[in-house]
């Protein structure tokens, strides 16, 4: 059943991508499109793994999943900074704030490379009908890179809720955080990807909302 669910997720992300292309009026927060494209690929490979079959091709395609995740997920930190600026949050205009977000993004890249990618070794895995290659040395607990990204998203979401009364991004971050922290046995490995989809939808909604802001009032 899971291959079909992941296939639906890939289609859903494609719809989110098209939605953003049509509605987003600015280029800054468009960095989110890179993440969405990576998620289309990720879910697509999971959906098609049983069709491709175990072997070198699937292993190579699966390795690309990890690298795309490691390269593009930290750009959500830059997305957070851009959204603050597009929402006209006053302190985001300060040079040091932009520098801090960029340093944080590079730190997330370095940590992800050292922890996950440098010695990445994949092994075949089959679960709920999904054939894939996953890391044979998965770390316990949430990945450090993800914690950094979630922190940036959470800070941005709190400021948007506080200063602009925009709650959608905060709701998405909270749902993603709780959903990833709590183990839910529903006979599927796709549940975490559902929480990711909810987060990305709220992020795209946020990007669209503030790409259409016409007032220049600073908060």
Coordinates of C-alpha atoms in Angstrom, one line a residue:
X1 CA 0.0 0.0 0.0
X2 CA 2.8 2.4 0.9
X3 CA 4.1 2.7 -2.7
X4 CA 0.8 4.1 -3.8
X5 CA 0.7 6.5 -0.8
X6 CA 4.2 7.8 -1.7
X7 CA 3.1 8.1 -5.3
X8 CA 0.1 10.3 -4.1
X9 CA 2.6 12.4 -2.0
X10 CA 4.7 13.0 -5.1
X11 CA 1.7 14.1 -7.0
X12 CA 0.6 16.3 -4.1
X13 CA 4.1 18.0 -4.0
X14 CA 3.8 18.6 -7.8
X15 CA 0.5 20.3 -7.2
X16 CA 2.1 22.4 -4.5
X17 CA 5.0 23.3 -6.8
X18 CA 2.5 24.4 -9.6
X19 CA 0.5 26.3 -7.0
X20 CA 3.5 28.2 -5.9
X21 CA 4.7 29.0 -9.4
X22 CA 1.3 30.4 -10.3
X23 CA 0.7 32.4 -7.1
X24 CA 4.1 33.5 -5.8
X25 CA 4.8 37.1 -6.9
X26 CA 8.3 37.5 -5.6
X27 CA 11.5 35.6 -6.2
X28 CA 13.1 35.6 -2.7
X29 CA 11.1 32.9 -1.0
X30 CA 11.1 30.9 -4.2
X31 CA 14.0 29.0 -2.6
X32 CA 11.2 26.8 -1.3
X33 CA 10.7 25.4 -4.8
X34 CA 14.1 23.6 -4.6
X35 CA 12.9 21.8 -1.5
X36 CA 9.6 20.8 -3.1
X37 CA 11.4 19.5 -6.2
X38 CA 13.6 17.3 -3.9
X39 CA 10.5 16.0 -2.2
X40 CA 8.9 15.1 -5.5
X41 CA 12.0 13.1 -6.3
X42 CA 12.2 11.5 -2.9
X43 CA 8.6 10.3 -2.8
X44 CA 8.7 9.3 -6.5
X45 CA 11.7 7.0 -5.9
X46 CA 10.0 5.5 -2.8
X47 CA 6.9 4.9 -4.9
X48 CA 8.8 3.3 -7.8
X49 CA 11.3 1.3 -5.8
X50 CA 9.4 -2.0 -6.1
X51 CA 9.1 -1.4 -9.9
X52 CA 12.8 -0.6 -10.4
X53 CA 13.9 -3.5 -8.2
X54 CA 16.9 -4.2 -6.0
X55 CA 20.2 -3.4 -7.6
X56 CA 22.8 -0.7 -8.5
X57 CA 20.3 1.6 -10.2
X58 CA 17.9 1.8 -7.2
X59 CA 20.9 2.2 -4.9
X60 CA 22.2 5.1 -7.0
X61 CA 18.8 6.7 -7.2
X62 CA 18.4 6.3 -3.4
X63 CA 21.7 7.8 -2.7
X64 CA 20.6 10.9 -4.6
X65 CA 17.6 11.1 -2.2
X66 CA 20.0 11.5 0.7
X67 CA 22.1 14.1 -1.1
X68 CA 19.2 16.2 -2.2
X69 CA 17.8 16.1 1.3
X70 CA 21.1 17.2 2.7
X71 CA 21.7 20.0 0.2
X72 CA 18.2 21.5 -0.1
X73 CA 16.6 21.0 3.3
X74 CA 19.0 23.6 5.0
X75 CA 17.9 26.2 2.4
X76 CA 14.7 26.3 4.5
X77 CA 16.7 28.5 6.8
X78 CA 17.3 31.0 4.0
X79 CA 13.6 30.7 3.2
X80 CA 12.8 31.7 6.8
X81 CA 14.9 34.8 6.5
X82 CA 13.4 35.8 3.1
X83 CA 9.8 35.4 4.5
X84 CA 10.7 37.6 7.5
X85 CA 11.8 40.3 5.0
X86 CA 8.9 39.9 2.7
X87 CA 6.5 40.2 5.7
X88 CA 8.3 43.5 6.5
X89 CA 9.4 42.4 10.0
X90 CA 11.7 45.3 10.9
X91 CA 14.7 43.5 12.5
X92 CA 15.0 41.2 9.5
X93 CA 16.3 44.2 7.5
X94 CA 19.4 44.4 9.6
X95 CA 22.6 43.1 8.0
X96 CA 23.6 40.9 11.0
X97 CA 20.3 39.0 10.9
X98 CA 20.8 38.0 7.3
X99 CA 24.4 37.0 8.1
X100 CA 23.2 35.0 11.1
X101 CA 20.7 33.0 9.0
X102 CA 23.3 32.4 6.3
X103 CA 25.9 31.2 8.9
X104 CA 23.2 28.9 10.3
X105 CA 22.5 27.5 6.9
X106 CA 26.1 26.7 6.2
X107 CA 26.5 25.2 9.7
X108 CA 23.5 22.9 8.9
X109 CA 25.2 21.9 5.6
X110 CA 28.5 21.1 7.3
X111 CA 26.8 19.1 10.1
X112 CA 24.7 17.1 7.7
X113 CA 27.8 16.3 5.6
X114 CA 29.8 15.2 8.6
X115 CA 27.0 13.2 10.3
X116 CA 25.1 11.8 7.4
X117 CA 26.7 12.1 4.0
X118 CA 30.5 11.7 4.4
X119 CA 30.4 8.0 5.2
X120 CA 27.0 7.2 3.8
X121 CA 26.5 3.5 3.3
X122 CA 23.3 2.2 2.0
X123 CA 21.6 -1.2 2.5
X124 CA 18.5 -2.6 0.9
X125 CA 15.3 -2.3 2.9
X126 CA 11.8 -3.5 2.2
X127 CA 8.9 -2.3 4.3
X128 CA 5.1 -2.2 3.6
X129 CA 5.7 -2.9 0.0
X130 CA 8.4 -0.2 -0.5
X131 CA 11.8 -1.3 -1.8
X132 CA 14.5 1.2 -1.1
X133 CA 18.1 1.7 0.0
X134 CA 18.5 3.3 3.4
X135 CA 21.5 4.3 5.6
X136 CA 22.8 1.2 7.5
X137 CA 24.1 3.5 10.3
X138 CA 21.1 5.6 11.1
X139 CA 21.7 7.9 14.1
X140 CA 19.4 7.7 17.1
X141 CA 17.1 10.7 17.7
X142 CA 16.4 13.6 15.4
X143 CA 19.2 14.5 13.0
X144 CA 21.1 17.6 14.1
X145 CA 20.6 19.3 10.8
X146 CA 16.8 19.0 11.1
X147 CA 16.9 20.5 14.6
X148 CA 18.7 23.6 13.2
X149 CA 16.2 23.9 10.4
X150 CA 13.2 23.5 12.6
X151 CA 14.6 26.1 15.0
X152 CA 14.9 28.6 12.2
X153 CA 11.4 27.8 10.9
X154 CA 9.9 28.0 14.5
X155 CA 11.5 31.4 15.2
X156 CA 10.2 32.8 11.9
X157 CA 6.7 31.3 12.5
X158 CA 6.5 32.8 16.0
X159 CA 7.3 36.3 14.7
X160 CA 4.8 36.0 11.8
X161 CA 2.1 34.9 14.3
X162 CA 3.1 37.7 16.8
X163 CA 3.6 40.6 14.4
X164 CA 1.5 39.8 11.4
X165 CA -1.2 37.5 13.0
X166 CA -0.3 34.8 10.5
X167 CA -0.6 31.4 12.2
X168 CA -0.4 28.9 9.4
X169 CA 3.3 28.5 9.4
X170 CA 3.4 28.0 13.1
X171 CA 0.7 25.4 12.9
X172 CA 2.6 23.5 10.2
X173 CA 5.9 23.6 12.2
X174 CA 4.1 22.4 15.3
X175 CA 2.3 19.5 13.5
X176 CA 5.6 18.5 11.8
X177 CA 7.5 18.6 15.1
X178 CA 4.9 16.6 17.1
X179 CA 4.3 14.2 14.3
X180 CA 8.0 13.4 14.0
X181 CA 8.5 13.0 17.7
X182 CA 5.6 10.7 18.4
X183 CA 5.6 7.1 17.2
X184 CA 2.3 6.3 15.5
X185 CA 1.7 2.7 14.6
X186 CA -0.7 2.8 11.6
X187 CA 0.8 0.0 9.6
X188 CA 2.6 2.4 7.3
X189 CA 6.0 4.1 7.1
X190 CA 4.4 7.0 5.1
X191 CA 2.9 8.9 8.1
X192 CA 6.1 11.0 8.7
X193 CA 5.9 12.1 5.0
X194 CA 2.4 13.2 5.6
X195 CA 3.5 15.6 8.3
X196 CA 6.2 16.9 5.9
X197 CA 3.6 17.5 3.3
X198 CA 1.5 19.5 5.8
X199 CA 4.5 21.6 6.7
X200 CA 5.4 22.3 3.1
X201 CA 1.8 23.3 2.3
X202 CA 1.8 25.8 5.1
X203 CA 5.2 27.1 4.0
X204 CA 4.1 27.6 0.5
X205 CA 0.9 29.2 1.7
X206 CA 3.1 31.6 3.8
X207 CA 5.3 32.4 0.9
X208 CA 2.4 33.2 -1.4
X209 CA 0.7 35.3 1.3
X210 CA 3.7 37.5 1.9
X211 CA 4.8 37.6 -1.8
X212 CA 1.5 39.5 -2.3
X213 CA 2.1 42.1 0.5
X214 CA 1.9 45.6 -0.9
X215 CA 2.1 47.7 2.3
X216 CA 5.6 48.7 3.3
X217 CA 4.9 49.1 7.0
X218 CA 7.7 47.8 9.2
X219 CA 6.9 45.8 12.3

